[in-house]
Amino acid sequence: MDDWAKLLTAVAEVLGAVAWPLALFLTALLFRDVLRSAINRIPSMLDRVKTASIAGVKVELERVADAEKEDKAGKVTPNQKEVAARIAVEKSDLGSEPLLKELDRLCLEFDALRRNLPSGEIRTRAMTRIVVQMRSLSPSLIEFLDAYKGSGSGGSRLAAIAMMQMVPMSADVGWLEGRFSSEPPFLFYHAALALQNALDSPGASERRLQEVREAARRALETVKSFNGVPDHSTVEVLETMIVGTNSIAPGYD
């Protein structure tokens, strides 16, 4: 009897092992058209999810630009850092390409503003909204810094400056110093802010700090050598770095 019991148990185990794969095979065979249709829909479903995520990023960028008060618009704020952190999380699903497209759109918008609007408060406000949005994208795209630094577009170079403002350890001090002799005031004002953030960066070596201070001193000499009245906001930022006093006001364009 024990031998028969063992034999029946073994047969049952074999049948059980075969039954599930067979059932799955038959199910797949019977419903192959339905399954094929469902599988074919997966890419479009993923595209819709990605599109919704991109739209969400754009909403975030508009909100952070709207939220910044004018008296603090020149500075990197906790709110901007918070939005940048949320977008960095979105990047894990979106990848870099949609964020790069959005950053490039902002670069083109900046260039168009400089071409089409006269210098003044309205243009400065509009350009500041753009740099605030660039900052929110910057930490997610820091690996593309060199490409934006080397661009012939002023908007792209502003994007590079925004990256250095948000990730101070990435700041190319020599390149930033060069902005003061080759860029319009709005860009070299933001280059000054990037230098200041590099100076305030935790963990920076004394050699690095000295490099930044010397760059600020030379940049200040360059700005003051221009014909006419030097850009007041830029002078304030640079003097703060050198002598450790004064407050910072929004930049001109």
Coordinates of C-alpha atoms in Angstrom, one line a residue, residues 68-245:
E68 CA 9.6 84.3 -6.9
K69 CA 9.4 87.8 -5.4
E70 CA 11.1 90.5 -7.4
D71 CA 13.4 91.5 -4.6
K72 CA 14.8 88.0 -4.4
A73 CA 14.6 87.1 -8.1
G74 CA 18.3 87.3 -8.6
K75 CA 19.2 84.8 -6.0
V76 CA 18.9 81.0 -5.8
T77 CA 16.1 80.4 -3.3
P78 CA 15.0 77.3 -1.3
N79 CA 11.9 77.1 -3.5
Q80 CA 14.0 76.8 -6.7
K81 CA 16.1 74.1 -5.1
E82 CA 12.9 72.2 -4.0
V83 CA 11.5 72.3 -7.6
A84 CA 14.9 71.3 -9.0
A85 CA 14.9 68.2 -6.7
R86 CA 11.4 67.2 -7.8
I87 CA 12.3 67.5 -11.5
A88 CA 15.4 65.4 -10.8
V89 CA 13.1 62.7 -9.5
E90 CA 11.0 63.0 -12.7
K91 CA 14.1 62.6 -14.8
S92 CA 14.3 58.9 -13.7
D93 CA 11.1 58.3 -15.7
L94 CA 11.5 60.9 -18.4
G95 CA 15.2 60.6 -19.2
S96 CA 17.3 63.6 -20.2
E97 CA 15.9 64.3 -23.7
P98 CA 12.6 66.0 -22.8
L99 CA 14.3 68.1 -20.2
L100 CA 17.0 69.2 -22.7
K101 CA 14.3 70.2 -25.1
E102 CA 12.7 72.3 -22.5
L103 CA 16.0 73.9 -21.6
D104 CA 16.7 74.6 -25.2
R105 CA 13.3 76.2 -25.6
L106 CA 14.2 78.5 -22.7
C107 CA 17.5 79.4 -24.3
L108 CA 15.7 80.3 -27.6
E109 CA 13.1 82.3 -25.7
F110 CA 15.9 84.3 -23.9
D111 CA 17.6 85.1 -27.2
A112 CA 14.3 86.2 -28.7
L113 CA 13.6 88.5 -25.8
R114 CA 17.0 90.2 -26.1
R115 CA 16.5 90.7 -29.8
N116 CA 12.9 91.9 -29.7
L117 CA 12.4 93.9 -26.5
P118 CA 14.1 97.2 -25.6
S119 CA 16.4 97.3 -22.6
G120 CA 14.5 98.1 -19.4
E121 CA 12.6 96.7 -16.4
I122 CA 10.1 94.7 -18.5
R123 CA 12.8 92.8 -20.4
T124 CA 14.8 92.3 -17.2
R125 CA 11.8 90.8 -15.5
A126 CA 11.0 88.5 -18.4
M127 CA 14.6 87.3 -18.6
T128 CA 14.8 86.7 -14.9
R129 CA 11.7 84.4 -15.2
I130 CA 13.7 82.4 -17.7
V131 CA 16.8 82.1 -15.6
V132 CA 14.7 81.0 -12.6
Q133 CA 13.2 78.2 -14.8
M134 CA 16.7 77.3 -16.1
R135 CA 17.9 76.8 -12.6
S136 CA 15.1 74.4 -11.8
L137 CA 16.3 72.2 -14.7
S138 CA 20.0 72.6 -14.2
P139 CA 20.9 70.0 -11.6
S140 CA 19.2 67.3 -13.8
L141 CA 21.3 68.3 -16.8
I142 CA 24.7 69.2 -15.2
E143 CA 26.4 66.5 -17.4
F144 CA 25.7 68.7 -20.4
L145 CA 27.4 71.8 -18.9
D146 CA 30.4 71.8 -21.4
A147 CA 28.0 71.8 -24.4
Y148 CA 26.2 74.9 -23.1
K149 CA 29.4 76.7 -22.1
G150 CA 30.7 76.3 -25.7
S151 CA 27.5 77.5 -27.4
G152 CA 27.4 80.6 -29.6
S153 CA 23.9 81.4 -28.1
G154 CA 23.7 83.8 -25.3
G155 CA 20.7 81.9 -23.9
S156 CA 22.7 78.7 -23.9
R157 CA 25.6 80.4 -22.1
L158 CA 23.1 81.7 -19.5
A159 CA 21.9 78.1 -19.1
A160 CA 25.5 77.1 -18.3
I161 CA 25.7 79.9 -15.8
A162 CA 22.5 78.7 -14.2
M163 CA 23.9 75.2 -13.9
M164 CA 27.0 76.6 -12.1
Q165 CA 24.7 78.7 -9.8
M166 CA 22.8 75.6 -8.7
V167 CA 25.8 73.2 -8.6
P168 CA 28.6 75.5 -7.3
M169 CA 31.3 72.8 -7.3
S170 CA 30.9 72.6 -11.1
A171 CA 31.7 76.3 -11.5
D172 CA 34.4 77.0 -14.1
V173 CA 35.9 80.1 -12.4
G174 CA 38.1 81.1 -15.4
W175 CA 35.1 80.8 -17.8
L176 CA 32.9 82.8 -15.5
E177 CA 35.5 85.5 -15.3
G178 CA 35.6 85.7 -19.1
R179 CA 31.8 86.6 -19.1
F180 CA 32.6 90.1 -17.7
S181 CA 34.4 91.1 -20.8
S182 CA 32.3 89.4 -23.5
E183 CA 28.7 89.4 -22.3
P184 CA 25.9 91.9 -21.8
P185 CA 25.2 93.0 -18.1
F186 CA 22.4 90.5 -17.4
L187 CA 24.8 87.6 -18.1
F188 CA 27.8 88.9 -16.2
Y189 CA 25.5 89.8 -13.3
H190 CA 24.5 86.1 -13.1
A191 CA 28.1 85.1 -13.6
A192 CA 28.9 87.1 -10.5
L193 CA 26.1 85.2 -8.6
A194 CA 27.7 81.9 -9.8
L195 CA 31.0 83.1 -8.4
Q196 CA 29.4 84.0 -5.1
N197 CA 27.8 80.6 -4.8
A198 CA 31.1 79.0 -5.5
L199 CA 32.7 81.1 -2.8
D200 CA 29.9 80.1 -0.3
S201 CA 30.0 76.4 -1.3
P202 CA 30.6 74.1 1.7
G203 CA 33.7 72.0 1.5
A204 CA 35.5 74.3 -0.9
S205 CA 39.3 74.3 -0.4
E206 CA 41.2 77.4 0.6
R207 CA 42.9 77.3 -2.8
R208 CA 39.5 77.3 -4.5
L209 CA 38.2 80.1 -2.4
Q210 CA 41.3 82.2 -3.2
E211 CA 40.8 81.5 -6.9
V212 CA 37.2 82.7 -6.7
R213 CA 38.1 85.9 -4.8
E214 CA 40.9 86.7 -7.3
A215 CA 38.5 86.2 -10.2
A216 CA 35.9 88.5 -8.4
R217 CA 38.6 91.2 -7.9
R218 CA 39.6 91.1 -11.6
A219 CA 36.0 91.0 -12.7
L220 CA 35.2 94.1 -10.6
E221 CA 38.1 95.9 -12.3
T222 CA 36.8 95.0 -15.7
V223 CA 33.2 96.1 -14.9
K224 CA 34.4 99.4 -13.5
S225 CA 36.6 100.0 -16.6
F226 CA 33.6 100.2 -18.9
N227 CA 32.6 103.6 -20.3
G228 CA 29.6 105.0 -18.5
V229 CA 28.1 104.0 -15.2
P230 CA 29.0 100.4 -14.3
D231 CA 26.2 97.9 -13.6
H232 CA 25.3 98.6 -9.9
S233 CA 24.0 95.1 -9.1
T234 CA 27.1 93.4 -10.4
V235 CA 29.4 95.7 -8.6
E236 CA 27.5 95.0 -5.3
V237 CA 27.8 91.2 -5.7
L238 CA 31.5 91.4 -6.5
E239 CA 32.3 93.8 -3.7
T240 CA 30.4 91.6 -1.3
M241 CA 32.7 88.7 -2.3
I242 CA 35.8 90.8 -1.8
V243 CA 35.0 92.8 1.3
G244 CA 32.2 90.8 2.8
T245 CA 29.6 93.6 2.9

